[in-house]
mmCIF file of C-alpha atoms and ligand atoms in Angstrom:
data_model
loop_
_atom_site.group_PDB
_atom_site.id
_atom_site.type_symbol
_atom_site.label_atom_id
_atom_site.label_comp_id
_atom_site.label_asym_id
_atom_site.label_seq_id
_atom_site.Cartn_x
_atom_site.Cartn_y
_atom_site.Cartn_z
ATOM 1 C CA UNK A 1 16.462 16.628 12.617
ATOM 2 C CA UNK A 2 14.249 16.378 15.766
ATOM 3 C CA UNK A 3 12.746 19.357 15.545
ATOM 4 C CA UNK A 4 12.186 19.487 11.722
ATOM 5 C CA UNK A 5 9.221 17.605 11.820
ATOM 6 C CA UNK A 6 8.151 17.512 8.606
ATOM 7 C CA UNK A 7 5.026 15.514 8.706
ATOM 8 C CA UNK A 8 4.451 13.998 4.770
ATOM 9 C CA UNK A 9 1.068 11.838 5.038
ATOM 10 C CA UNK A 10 -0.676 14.326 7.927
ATOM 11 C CA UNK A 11 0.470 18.048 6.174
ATOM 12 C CA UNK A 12 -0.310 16.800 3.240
ATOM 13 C CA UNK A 13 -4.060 15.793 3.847
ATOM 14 C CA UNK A 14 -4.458 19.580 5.243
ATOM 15 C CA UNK A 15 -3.819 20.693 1.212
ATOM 16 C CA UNK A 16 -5.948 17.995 -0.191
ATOM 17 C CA UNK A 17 -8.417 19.407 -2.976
ATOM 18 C CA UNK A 18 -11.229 16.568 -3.804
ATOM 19 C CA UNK A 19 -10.907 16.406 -7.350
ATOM 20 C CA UNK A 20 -7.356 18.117 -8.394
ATOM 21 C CA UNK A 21 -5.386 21.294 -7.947
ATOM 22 C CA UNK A 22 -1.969 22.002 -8.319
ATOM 23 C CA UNK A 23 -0.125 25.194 -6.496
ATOM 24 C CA UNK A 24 3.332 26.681 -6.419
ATOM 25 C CA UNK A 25 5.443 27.118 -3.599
ATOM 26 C CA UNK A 26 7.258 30.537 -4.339
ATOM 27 C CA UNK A 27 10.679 30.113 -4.245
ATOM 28 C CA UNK A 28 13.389 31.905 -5.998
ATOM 29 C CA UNK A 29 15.853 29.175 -7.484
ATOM 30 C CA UNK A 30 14.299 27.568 -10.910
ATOM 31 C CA UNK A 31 15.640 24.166 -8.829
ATOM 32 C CA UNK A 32 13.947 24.949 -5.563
ATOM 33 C CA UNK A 33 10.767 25.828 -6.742
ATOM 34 C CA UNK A 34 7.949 22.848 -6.219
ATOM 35 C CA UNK A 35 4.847 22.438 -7.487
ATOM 36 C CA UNK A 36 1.958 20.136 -5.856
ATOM 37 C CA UNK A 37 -0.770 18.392 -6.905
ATOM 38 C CA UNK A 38 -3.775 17.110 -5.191
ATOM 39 C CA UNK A 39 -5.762 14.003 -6.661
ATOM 40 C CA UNK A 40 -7.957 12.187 -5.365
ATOM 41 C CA UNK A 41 -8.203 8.339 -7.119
ATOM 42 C CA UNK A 42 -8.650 4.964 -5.908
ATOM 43 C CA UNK A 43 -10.475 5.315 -2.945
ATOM 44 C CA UNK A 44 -6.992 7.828 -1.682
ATOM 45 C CA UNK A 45 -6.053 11.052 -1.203
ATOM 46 C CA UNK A 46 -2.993 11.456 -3.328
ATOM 47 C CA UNK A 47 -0.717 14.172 -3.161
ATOM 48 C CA UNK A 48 2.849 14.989 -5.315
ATOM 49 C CA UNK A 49 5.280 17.510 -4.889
ATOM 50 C CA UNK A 50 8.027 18.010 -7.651
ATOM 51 C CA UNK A 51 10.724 20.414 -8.048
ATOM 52 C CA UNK A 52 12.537 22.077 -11.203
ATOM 53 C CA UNK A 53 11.364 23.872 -14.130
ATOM 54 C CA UNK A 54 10.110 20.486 -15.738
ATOM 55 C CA UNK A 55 8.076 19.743 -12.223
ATOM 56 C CA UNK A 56 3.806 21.347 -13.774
ATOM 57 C CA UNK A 57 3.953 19.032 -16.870
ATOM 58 C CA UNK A 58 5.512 16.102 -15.124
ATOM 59 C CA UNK A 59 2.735 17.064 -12.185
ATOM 60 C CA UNK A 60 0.340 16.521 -14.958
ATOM 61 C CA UNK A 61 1.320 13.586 -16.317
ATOM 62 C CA UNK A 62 1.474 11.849 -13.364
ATOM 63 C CA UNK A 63 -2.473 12.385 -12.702
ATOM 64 C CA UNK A 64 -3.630 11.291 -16.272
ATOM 65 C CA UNK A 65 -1.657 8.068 -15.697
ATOM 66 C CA UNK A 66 -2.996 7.763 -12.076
ATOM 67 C CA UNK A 67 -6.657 8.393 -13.806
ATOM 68 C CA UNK A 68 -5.615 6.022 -16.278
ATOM 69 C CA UNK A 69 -4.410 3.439 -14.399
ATOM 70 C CA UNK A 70 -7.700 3.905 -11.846
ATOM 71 C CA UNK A 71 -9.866 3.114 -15.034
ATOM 72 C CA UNK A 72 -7.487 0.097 -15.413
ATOM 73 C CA UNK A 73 -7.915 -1.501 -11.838
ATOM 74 C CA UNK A 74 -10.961 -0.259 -10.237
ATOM 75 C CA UNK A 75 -13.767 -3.390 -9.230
ATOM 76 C CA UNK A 76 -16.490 -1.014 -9.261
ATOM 77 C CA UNK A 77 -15.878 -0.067 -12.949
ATOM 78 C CA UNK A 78 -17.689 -1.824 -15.468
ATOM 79 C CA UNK A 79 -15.172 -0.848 -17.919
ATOM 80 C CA UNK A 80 -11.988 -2.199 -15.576
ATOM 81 C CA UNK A 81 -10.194 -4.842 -16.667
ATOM 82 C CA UNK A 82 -11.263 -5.972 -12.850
ATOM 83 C CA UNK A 83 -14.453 -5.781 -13.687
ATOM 84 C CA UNK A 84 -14.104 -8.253 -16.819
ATOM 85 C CA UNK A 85 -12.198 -10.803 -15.328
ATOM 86 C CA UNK A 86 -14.403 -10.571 -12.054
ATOM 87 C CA UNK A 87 -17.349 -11.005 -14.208
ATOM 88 C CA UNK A 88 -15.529 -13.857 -16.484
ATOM 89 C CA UNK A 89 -16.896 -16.941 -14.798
ATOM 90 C CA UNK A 90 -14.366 -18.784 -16.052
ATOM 91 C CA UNK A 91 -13.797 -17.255 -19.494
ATOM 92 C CA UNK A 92 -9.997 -15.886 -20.630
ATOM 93 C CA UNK A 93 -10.143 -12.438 -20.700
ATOM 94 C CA UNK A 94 -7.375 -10.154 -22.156
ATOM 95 C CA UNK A 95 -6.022 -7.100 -20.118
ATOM 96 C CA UNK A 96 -3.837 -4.640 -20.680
ATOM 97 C CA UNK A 97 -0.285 -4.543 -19.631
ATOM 98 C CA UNK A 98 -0.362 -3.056 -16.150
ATOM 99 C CA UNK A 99 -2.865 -5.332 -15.015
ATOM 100 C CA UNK A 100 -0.807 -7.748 -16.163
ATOM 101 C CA UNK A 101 2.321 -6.853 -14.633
ATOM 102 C CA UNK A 102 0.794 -6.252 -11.269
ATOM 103 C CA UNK A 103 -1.052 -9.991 -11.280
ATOM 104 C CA UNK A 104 2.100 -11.707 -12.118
ATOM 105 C CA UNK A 105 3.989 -9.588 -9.183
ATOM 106 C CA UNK A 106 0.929 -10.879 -6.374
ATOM 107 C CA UNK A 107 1.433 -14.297 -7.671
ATOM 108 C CA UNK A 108 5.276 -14.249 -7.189
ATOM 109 C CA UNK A 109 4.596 -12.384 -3.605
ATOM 110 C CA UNK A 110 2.065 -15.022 -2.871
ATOM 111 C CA UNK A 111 4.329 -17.699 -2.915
ATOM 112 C CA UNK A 112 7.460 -15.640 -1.861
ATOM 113 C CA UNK A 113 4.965 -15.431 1.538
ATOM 114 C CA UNK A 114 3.566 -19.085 1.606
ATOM 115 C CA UNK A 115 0.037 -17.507 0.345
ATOM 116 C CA UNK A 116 -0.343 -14.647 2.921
ATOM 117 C CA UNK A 117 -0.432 -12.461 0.490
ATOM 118 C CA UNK A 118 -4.001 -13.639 -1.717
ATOM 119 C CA UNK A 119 -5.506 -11.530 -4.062
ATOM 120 C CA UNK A 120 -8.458 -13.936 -4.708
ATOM 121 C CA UNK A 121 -9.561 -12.920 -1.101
ATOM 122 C CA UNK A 122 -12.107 -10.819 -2.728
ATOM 123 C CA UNK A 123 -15.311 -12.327 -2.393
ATOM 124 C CA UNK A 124 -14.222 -12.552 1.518
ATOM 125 C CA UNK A 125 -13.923 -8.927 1.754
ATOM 126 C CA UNK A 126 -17.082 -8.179 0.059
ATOM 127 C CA UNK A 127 -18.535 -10.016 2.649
ATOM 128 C CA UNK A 128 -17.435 -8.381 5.343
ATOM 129 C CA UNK A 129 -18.063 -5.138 3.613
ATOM 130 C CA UNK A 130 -14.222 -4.021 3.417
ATOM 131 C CA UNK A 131 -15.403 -3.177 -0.575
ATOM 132 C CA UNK A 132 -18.273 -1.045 0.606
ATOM 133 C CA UNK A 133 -18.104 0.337 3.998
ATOM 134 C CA UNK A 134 -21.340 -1.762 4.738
ATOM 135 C CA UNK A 135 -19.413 -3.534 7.559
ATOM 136 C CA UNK A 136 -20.127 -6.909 9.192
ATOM 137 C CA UNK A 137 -19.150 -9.857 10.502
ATOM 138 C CA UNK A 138 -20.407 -13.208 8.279
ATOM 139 C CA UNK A 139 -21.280 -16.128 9.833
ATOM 140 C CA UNK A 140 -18.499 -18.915 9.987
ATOM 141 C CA UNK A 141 -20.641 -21.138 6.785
ATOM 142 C CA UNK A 142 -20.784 -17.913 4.504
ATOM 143 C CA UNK A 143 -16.676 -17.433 4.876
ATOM 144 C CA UNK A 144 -16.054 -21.313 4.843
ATOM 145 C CA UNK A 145 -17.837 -21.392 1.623
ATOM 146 C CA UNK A 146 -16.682 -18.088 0.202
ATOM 147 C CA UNK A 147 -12.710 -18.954 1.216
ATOM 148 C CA UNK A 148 -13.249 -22.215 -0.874
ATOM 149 C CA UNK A 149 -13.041 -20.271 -3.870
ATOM 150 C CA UNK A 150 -10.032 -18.301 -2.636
ATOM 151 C CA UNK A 151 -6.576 -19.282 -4.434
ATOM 152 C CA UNK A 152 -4.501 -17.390 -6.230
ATOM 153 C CA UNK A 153 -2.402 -20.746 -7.574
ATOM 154 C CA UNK A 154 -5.493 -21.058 -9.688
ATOM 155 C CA UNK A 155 -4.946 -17.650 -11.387
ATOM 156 C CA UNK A 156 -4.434 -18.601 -14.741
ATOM 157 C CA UNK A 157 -1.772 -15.589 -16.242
ATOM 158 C CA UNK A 158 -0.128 -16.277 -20.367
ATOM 159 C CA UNK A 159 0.932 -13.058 -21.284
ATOM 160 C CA UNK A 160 -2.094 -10.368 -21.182
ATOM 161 C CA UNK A 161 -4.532 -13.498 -20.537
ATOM 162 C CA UNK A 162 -6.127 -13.877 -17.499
ATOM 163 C CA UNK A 163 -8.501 -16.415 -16.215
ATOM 164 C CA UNK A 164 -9.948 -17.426 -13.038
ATOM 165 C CA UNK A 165 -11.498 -20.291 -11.783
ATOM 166 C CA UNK A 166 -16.028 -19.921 -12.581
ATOM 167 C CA UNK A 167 -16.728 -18.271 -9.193
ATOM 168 C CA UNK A 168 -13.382 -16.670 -8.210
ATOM 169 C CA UNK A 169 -12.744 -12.667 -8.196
ATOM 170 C CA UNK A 170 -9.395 -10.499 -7.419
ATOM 171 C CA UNK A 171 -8.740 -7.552 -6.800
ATOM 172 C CA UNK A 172 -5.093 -5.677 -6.554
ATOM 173 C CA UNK A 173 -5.536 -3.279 -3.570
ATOM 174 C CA UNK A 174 -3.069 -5.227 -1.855
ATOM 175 C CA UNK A 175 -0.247 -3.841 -4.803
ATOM 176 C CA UNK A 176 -2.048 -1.219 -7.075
ATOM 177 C CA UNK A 177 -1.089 2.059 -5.380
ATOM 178 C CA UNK A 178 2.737 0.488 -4.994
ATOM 179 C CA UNK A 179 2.561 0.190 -8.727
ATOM 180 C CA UNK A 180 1.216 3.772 -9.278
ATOM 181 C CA UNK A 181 3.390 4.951 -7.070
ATOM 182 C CA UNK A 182 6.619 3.750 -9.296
ATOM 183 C CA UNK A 183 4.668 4.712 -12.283
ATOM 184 C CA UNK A 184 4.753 8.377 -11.392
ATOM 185 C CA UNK A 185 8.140 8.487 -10.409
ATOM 186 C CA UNK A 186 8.878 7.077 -13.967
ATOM 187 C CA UNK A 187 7.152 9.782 -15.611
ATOM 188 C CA UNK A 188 8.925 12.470 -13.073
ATOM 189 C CA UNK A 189 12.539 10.756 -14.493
ATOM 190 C CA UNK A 190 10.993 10.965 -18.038
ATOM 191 C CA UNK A 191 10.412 14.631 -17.749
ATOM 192 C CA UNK A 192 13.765 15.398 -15.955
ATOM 193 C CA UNK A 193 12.299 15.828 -12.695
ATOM 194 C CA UNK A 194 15.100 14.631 -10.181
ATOM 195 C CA UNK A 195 13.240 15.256 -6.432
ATOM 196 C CA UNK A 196 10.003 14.876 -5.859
ATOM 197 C CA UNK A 197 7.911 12.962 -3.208
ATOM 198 C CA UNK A 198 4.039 11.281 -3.419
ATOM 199 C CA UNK A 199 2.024 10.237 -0.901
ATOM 200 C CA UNK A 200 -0.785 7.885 -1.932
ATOM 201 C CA UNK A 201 -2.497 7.226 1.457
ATOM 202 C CA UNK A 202 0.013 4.624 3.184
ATOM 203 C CA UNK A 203 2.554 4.875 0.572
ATOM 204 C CA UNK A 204 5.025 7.582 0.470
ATOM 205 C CA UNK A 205 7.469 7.393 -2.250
ATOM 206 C CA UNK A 206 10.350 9.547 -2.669
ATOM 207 C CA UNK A 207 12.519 10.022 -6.156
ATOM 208 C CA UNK A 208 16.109 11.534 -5.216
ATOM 209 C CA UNK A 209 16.602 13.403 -2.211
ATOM 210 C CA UNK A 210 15.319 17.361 -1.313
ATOM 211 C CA UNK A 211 16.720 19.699 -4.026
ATOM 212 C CA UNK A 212 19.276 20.822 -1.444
ATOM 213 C CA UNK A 213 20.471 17.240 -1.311
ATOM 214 C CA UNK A 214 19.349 15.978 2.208
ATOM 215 C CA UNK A 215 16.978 13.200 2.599
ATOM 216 C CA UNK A 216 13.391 13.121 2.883
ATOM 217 C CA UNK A 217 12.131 13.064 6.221
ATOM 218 C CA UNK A 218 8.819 10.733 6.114
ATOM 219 C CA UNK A 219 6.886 10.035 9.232
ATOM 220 C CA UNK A 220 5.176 6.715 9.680
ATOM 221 C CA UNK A 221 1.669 6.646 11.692
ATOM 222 C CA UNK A 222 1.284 5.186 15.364
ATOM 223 C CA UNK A 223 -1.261 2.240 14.853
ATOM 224 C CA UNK A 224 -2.799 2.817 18.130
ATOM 225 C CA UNK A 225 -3.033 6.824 17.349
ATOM 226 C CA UNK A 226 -3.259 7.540 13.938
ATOM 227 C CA UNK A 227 -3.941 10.932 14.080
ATOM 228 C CA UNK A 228 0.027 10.969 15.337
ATOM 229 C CA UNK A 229 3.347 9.574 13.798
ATOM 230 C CA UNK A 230 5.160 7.272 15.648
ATOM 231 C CA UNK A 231 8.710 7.578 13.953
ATOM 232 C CA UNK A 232 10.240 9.381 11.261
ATOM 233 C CA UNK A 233 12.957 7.974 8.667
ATOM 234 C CA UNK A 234 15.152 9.911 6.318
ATOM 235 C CA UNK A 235 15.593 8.330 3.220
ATOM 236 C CA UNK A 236 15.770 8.962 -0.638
ATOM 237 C CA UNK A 237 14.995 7.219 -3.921
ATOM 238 C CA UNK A 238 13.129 4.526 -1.420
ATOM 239 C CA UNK A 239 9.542 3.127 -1.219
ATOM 240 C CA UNK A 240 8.220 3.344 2.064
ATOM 241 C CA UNK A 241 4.640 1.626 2.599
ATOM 242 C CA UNK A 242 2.677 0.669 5.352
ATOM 243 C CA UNK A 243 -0.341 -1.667 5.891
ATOM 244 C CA UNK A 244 -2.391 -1.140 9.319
ATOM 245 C CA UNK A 245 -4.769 -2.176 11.518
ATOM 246 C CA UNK A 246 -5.728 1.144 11.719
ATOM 247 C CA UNK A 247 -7.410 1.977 8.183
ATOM 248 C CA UNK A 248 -10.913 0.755 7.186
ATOM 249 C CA UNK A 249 -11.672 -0.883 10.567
ATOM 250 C CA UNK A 250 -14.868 -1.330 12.371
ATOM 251 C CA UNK A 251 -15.902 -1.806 15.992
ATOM 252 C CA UNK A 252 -18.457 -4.660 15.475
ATOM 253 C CA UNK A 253 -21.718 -5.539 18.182
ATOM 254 C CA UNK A 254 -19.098 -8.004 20.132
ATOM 255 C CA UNK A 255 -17.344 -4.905 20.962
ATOM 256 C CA UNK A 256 -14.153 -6.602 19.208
ATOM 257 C CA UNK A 257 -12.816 -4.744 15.746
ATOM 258 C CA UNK A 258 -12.198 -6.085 12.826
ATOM 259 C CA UNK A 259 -10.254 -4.752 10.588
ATOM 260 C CA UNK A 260 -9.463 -4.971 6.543
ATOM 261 C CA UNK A 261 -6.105 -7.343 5.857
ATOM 262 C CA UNK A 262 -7.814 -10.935 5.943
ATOM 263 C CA UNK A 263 -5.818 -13.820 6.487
ATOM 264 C CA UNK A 264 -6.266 -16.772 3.762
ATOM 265 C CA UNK A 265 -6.056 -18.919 6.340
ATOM 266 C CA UNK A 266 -9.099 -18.657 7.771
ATOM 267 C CA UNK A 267 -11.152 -15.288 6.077
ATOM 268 C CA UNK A 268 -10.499 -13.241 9.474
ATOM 269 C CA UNK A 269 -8.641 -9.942 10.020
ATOM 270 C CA UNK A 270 -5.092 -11.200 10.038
ATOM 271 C CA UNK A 271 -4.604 -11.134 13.499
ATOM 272 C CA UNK A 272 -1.127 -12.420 14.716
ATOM 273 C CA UNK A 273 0.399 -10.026 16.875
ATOM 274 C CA UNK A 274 1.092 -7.053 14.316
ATOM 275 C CA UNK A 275 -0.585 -3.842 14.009
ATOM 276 C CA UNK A 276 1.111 -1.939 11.456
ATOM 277 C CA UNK A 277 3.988 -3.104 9.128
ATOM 278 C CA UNK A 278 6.033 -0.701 7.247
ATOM 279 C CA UNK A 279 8.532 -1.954 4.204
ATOM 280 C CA UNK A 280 11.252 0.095 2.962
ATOM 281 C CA UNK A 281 12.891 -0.471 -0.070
ATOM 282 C CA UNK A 282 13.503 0.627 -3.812
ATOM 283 C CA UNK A 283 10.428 -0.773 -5.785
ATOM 284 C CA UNK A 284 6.875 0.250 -4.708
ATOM 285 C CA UNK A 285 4.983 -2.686 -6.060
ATOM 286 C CA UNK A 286 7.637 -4.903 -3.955
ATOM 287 C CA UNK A 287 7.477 -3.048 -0.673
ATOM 288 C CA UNK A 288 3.089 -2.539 -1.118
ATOM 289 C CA UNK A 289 2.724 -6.620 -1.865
ATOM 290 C CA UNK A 290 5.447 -7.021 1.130
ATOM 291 C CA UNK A 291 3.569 -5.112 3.751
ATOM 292 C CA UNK A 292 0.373 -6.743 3.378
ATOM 293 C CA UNK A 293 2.022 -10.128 2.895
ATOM 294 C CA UNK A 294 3.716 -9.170 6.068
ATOM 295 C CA UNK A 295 1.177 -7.913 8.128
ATOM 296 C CA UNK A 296 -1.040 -11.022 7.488
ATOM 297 C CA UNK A 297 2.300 -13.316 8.133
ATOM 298 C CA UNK A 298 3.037 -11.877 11.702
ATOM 299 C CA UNK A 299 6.297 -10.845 13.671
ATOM 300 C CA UNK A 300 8.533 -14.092 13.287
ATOM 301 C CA UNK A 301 7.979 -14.551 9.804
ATOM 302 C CA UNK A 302 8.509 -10.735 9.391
ATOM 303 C CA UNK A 303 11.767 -11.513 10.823
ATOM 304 C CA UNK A 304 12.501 -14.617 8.687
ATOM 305 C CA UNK A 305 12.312 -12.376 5.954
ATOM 306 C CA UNK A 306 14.635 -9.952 6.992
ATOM 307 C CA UNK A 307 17.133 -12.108 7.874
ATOM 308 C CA UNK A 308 16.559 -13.958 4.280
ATOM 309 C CA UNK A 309 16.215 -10.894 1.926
ATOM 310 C CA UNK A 310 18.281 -8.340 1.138
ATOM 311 C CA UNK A 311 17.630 -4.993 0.163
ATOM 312 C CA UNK A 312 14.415 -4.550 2.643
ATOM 313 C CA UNK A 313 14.167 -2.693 5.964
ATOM 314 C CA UNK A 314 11.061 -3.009 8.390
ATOM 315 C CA UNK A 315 8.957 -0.933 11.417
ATOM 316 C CA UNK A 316 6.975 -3.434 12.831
ATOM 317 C CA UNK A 317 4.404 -2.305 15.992
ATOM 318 C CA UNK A 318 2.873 -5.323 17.858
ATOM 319 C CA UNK A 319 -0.433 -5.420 19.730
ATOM 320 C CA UNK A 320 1.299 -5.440 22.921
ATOM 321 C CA UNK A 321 2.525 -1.400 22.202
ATOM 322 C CA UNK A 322 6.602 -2.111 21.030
ATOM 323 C CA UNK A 323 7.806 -0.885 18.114
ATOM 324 C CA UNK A 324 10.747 -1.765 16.647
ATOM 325 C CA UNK A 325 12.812 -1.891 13.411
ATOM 326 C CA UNK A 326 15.558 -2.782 11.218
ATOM 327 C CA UNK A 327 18.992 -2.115 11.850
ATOM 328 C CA UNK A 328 19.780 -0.661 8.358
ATOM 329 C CA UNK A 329 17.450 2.365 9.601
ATOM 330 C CA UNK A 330 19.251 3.061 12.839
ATOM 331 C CA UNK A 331 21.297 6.071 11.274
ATOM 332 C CA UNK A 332 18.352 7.382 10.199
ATOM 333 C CA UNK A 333 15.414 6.567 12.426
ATOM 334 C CA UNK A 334 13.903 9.319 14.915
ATOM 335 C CA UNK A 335 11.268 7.357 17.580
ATOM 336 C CA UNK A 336 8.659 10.250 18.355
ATOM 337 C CA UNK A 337 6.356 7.359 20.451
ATOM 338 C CA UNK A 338 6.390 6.526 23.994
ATOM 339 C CA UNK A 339 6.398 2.576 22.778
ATOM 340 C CA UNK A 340 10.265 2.586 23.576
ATOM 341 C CA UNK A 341 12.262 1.620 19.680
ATOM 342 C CA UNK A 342 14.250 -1.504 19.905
ATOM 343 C CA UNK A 343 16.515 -2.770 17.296
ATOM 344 C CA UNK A 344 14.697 -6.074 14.958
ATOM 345 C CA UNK A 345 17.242 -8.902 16.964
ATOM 346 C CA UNK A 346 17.841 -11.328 14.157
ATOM 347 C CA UNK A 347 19.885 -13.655 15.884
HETATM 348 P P1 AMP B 1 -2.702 -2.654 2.044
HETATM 349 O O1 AMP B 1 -3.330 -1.449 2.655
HETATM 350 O O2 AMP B 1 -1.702 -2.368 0.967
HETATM 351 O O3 AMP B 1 -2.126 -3.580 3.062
HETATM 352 O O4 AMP B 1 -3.825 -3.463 1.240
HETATM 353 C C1 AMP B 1 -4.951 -3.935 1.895
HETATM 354 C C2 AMP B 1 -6.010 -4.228 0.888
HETATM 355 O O5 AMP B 1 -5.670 -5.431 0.175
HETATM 356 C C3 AMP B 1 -7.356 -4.515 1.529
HETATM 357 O O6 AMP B 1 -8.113 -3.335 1.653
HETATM 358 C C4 AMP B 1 -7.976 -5.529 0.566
HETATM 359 O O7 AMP B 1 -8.517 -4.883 -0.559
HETATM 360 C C5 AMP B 1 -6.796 -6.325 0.112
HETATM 361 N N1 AMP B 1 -6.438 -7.463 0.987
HETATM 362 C C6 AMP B 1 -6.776 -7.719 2.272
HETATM 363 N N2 AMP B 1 -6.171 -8.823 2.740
HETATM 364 C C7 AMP B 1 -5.415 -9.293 1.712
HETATM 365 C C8 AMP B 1 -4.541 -10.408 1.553
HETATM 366 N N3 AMP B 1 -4.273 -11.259 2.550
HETATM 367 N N4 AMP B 1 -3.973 -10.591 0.348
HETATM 368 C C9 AMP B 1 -4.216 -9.746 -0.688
HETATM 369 N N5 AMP B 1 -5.023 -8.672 -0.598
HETATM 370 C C10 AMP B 1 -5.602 -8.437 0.588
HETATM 371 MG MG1 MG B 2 0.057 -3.371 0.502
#
C-alpha cells in the first residue's frame, strides 16, 4: 500500500496532450490491457484510463460527450445554453436536458446547504476576475450591488425552461465536471467497460475497482503544497472531488490572497477556516455540488452534515495545518502529510 504510490491527478498531468491523444499500455491479458485518453475541455486537463477489449470506443465516446457537453455549459460560448440564459434578461429560455438536470441538482444543493452553494454568484466572480484570470479585488459598492442580484431561489426551472431574474447570470462550475464525470462512466457501463478511472482536474472518479480486483488508490492534494498529495484513499465505484483554496488564487497588492469559492454571504473568498474539502461518495454531481457547498459552509457545518447524511465521507484541511477525515475511510486512508490525520469526532 505505502509504497505503491500511485499518484492519479499528478502522473496523470505528466501524459497530458493539449487537444487529445489516446495510447495503449501493452499488456498481455485482453482484460488488463488499458487505454488512455487525454482531453483537454472546460478550462481542465482531463484524463481516462479504461480497460478491456471494449475500453478505445468507449475512450471515444466519452470525449465527444465531454465536447458535447462543453458546448452545452460553457459561458464564453455564444452558442451555450449558458450563454442564452446569461444573455436572457429576463426572457424563458429553453435548454437542453443536461443543463437542465444539473440546474435543478444546484438548486436542491443550495438549499440542502442553507444557500452556500449559489450558482447565481456569477456576476461576483466576473468581478473579481475568477472568469478571466484578470484578477482583482472590487471595491465593497461594486460587490454590494453585484451580490443584490445573486439568488438562486429566483431561478425559475419548469421542465427544460429556464429563467432568471433581468440582470442575474449562472454558471455551473460549481457541478458541471461532477456531472461529466458520471456521464462518462455511463458510457464506459454502456460499452461494457467494467474498470476504468477519470480525472477531470479535482475530480477523480473511479467505475469498479483495478482489473485485478483491488481498489483504486487516489491521492488527494495538500492545500498548502499542491505540487504534493497529502493522503491517499482506496476506493472503487466512488466519486471523489475536491474544492481548494489552492486553484485559481491570486496574491492581491494587500499581500492577502484571494481565492475562487465566494461566499453568498458577503461576495468574498469563502473564508471560514477550510482550505480544501474533499467528498466521497457514489454520484459525481452530488459529491462536486457538496464540496463547494462545503468548502464555503466551513468545518462545523461540514460536520453537521456528516453526522446528518448518510452515504458521504469527508477530508477536510483547516487553515491552521490539521487534516482530518471521516471514519468510514479509516480502513482505507494512508496520511502521506506531516499535518498529523485525526479521526472527524462527531460527538
Ligand atoms: P469547485 O472547484 O467545484 O469547488 O467549483 C468552484 C467554481 O464554482 C468556481 O470556480 C466558480 O466558478 C463557482 N463558484 C464559486 N463559488 C461558488 C458558490 N458559492 N456557489 C456556486 N458556485 C461557486
Ligand atoms: Mg464542486
Amino acid at each position: 500500500m505505502g509504497g505503491k504510490r500511485i499518484i492519479i491527478g499528478t502522473v496523470l498531468l505528466a501524459f497530458v496532450c493539449i487537444s487529445s491523444c489516446a495510447a495503449k499500455d501493452h499488456d498481455l491479458n485482453s482484460e488488463t490491457v488499458s487505454m488512455t485518453k487525454d482531453v483537454f475541455a472546460m478550462d481542465t486537463f482531463m484524463n481516462m484510463k479504461a480497460y478491456g477489449a471494449n475500453a478505445g470506443k468507449a475512450l471515444d465516446k466519452a470525449e465527444e460527450r465531454i465536447l458535447q457537453l462543453e458546448k452545452e455549459l460553457s459561458v464564453n460560448d455564444e452558442q451555450s445554453d449558458i450563454w442564452a440564459i446569461d444573455h436572457s434578461f429576463g426572457d424563458e429560455v429553453n435548454v437542453c436536458d443536461d443543463t437542465a438536470v444539473i440546474i435543478n441538482k444546484a438548486i436542491e444543493i443550495g438549499d440542502r446547504s442553507g444557500g452556500a452553494l449559489d450558482i447565481t454568484l456569477f456576476p461576483v466572480l466576473k468581478e473579481w476576475g475568477f472568469t478571466t484570470g484578470n484578477y482583482k479585488v472590487p471595491d465593497d459598492d461594486t460587490i454590494g450591488e453585484l451580490l443584490s442580484y445573486v439568488d438562486y431561489r429566483k431561478i425559475n426551472l419548469n421542465g427544460n425552461i429556464v429563467s432568471l431574474p433581468e440582470k442575474a447570470e449562472l454558471d455551473l462550475g460549481a457541478l458541471a465536471k461532477g456531472y461529466t464525470g458520471d456521464e462518462i462512466m455511463k458510457i464506459m457501463s454502456e460499452e461494457g467497460v467494467s474498470s476504468a478511472i477519470v480525472s477531470l482536474g479535482g475530480n477523480v472518479q473511479a467505475l469498479g475497482s483495478k482489473p485485478d480486483g483491488s481498489d483504486w488508490k487516489i491521492a488527494v492534494r495538500d492545500p498548502f503544497s499542491p505540487e504534493q498529495d497529502m493522503c491517499m484513499i482506496e476506493v472503487s465505484d466512488k466519486a471523489v472531488i475536491t474544492s481548494g483554496n489552492y486553484e485559481r488564487c491570486f496574491t492581491a497588492d494587500d499581500g492577502k490572497v484571494y481565492w475562487h469559492i465566494l461566499d453568498p454571504s458577503d461576495g468574498y473568498p469563502a473564508d471560514n477556516g477550510l482550505v480544501s474539502v474533499t467528498v466521497i461518495g457514489d454520484s459525481g454531481i452530488d459529491c462536486d455540488a457538496l464540496s463547494t457547498a462545503l468548502f464555503v459552509a466551513g468545518y462545523d457545518k461540514a460536520v453537521d452534515f456528516l453526522r446528518s447524511e448518510n452515504g458521504y465521507e469527508l477530508i477536510l484541511v483547516t487553515d491552521d495545518k490539521k487534516l482530518y477525515y471521516s471514519e468510514g475511510l479509516s480502513e482505507c486512508f494512508t496520511d502521506l502529510s506531516d499535518m498529523g490525520a485525526e479521526v472527524i469526532d462527531l460527538d
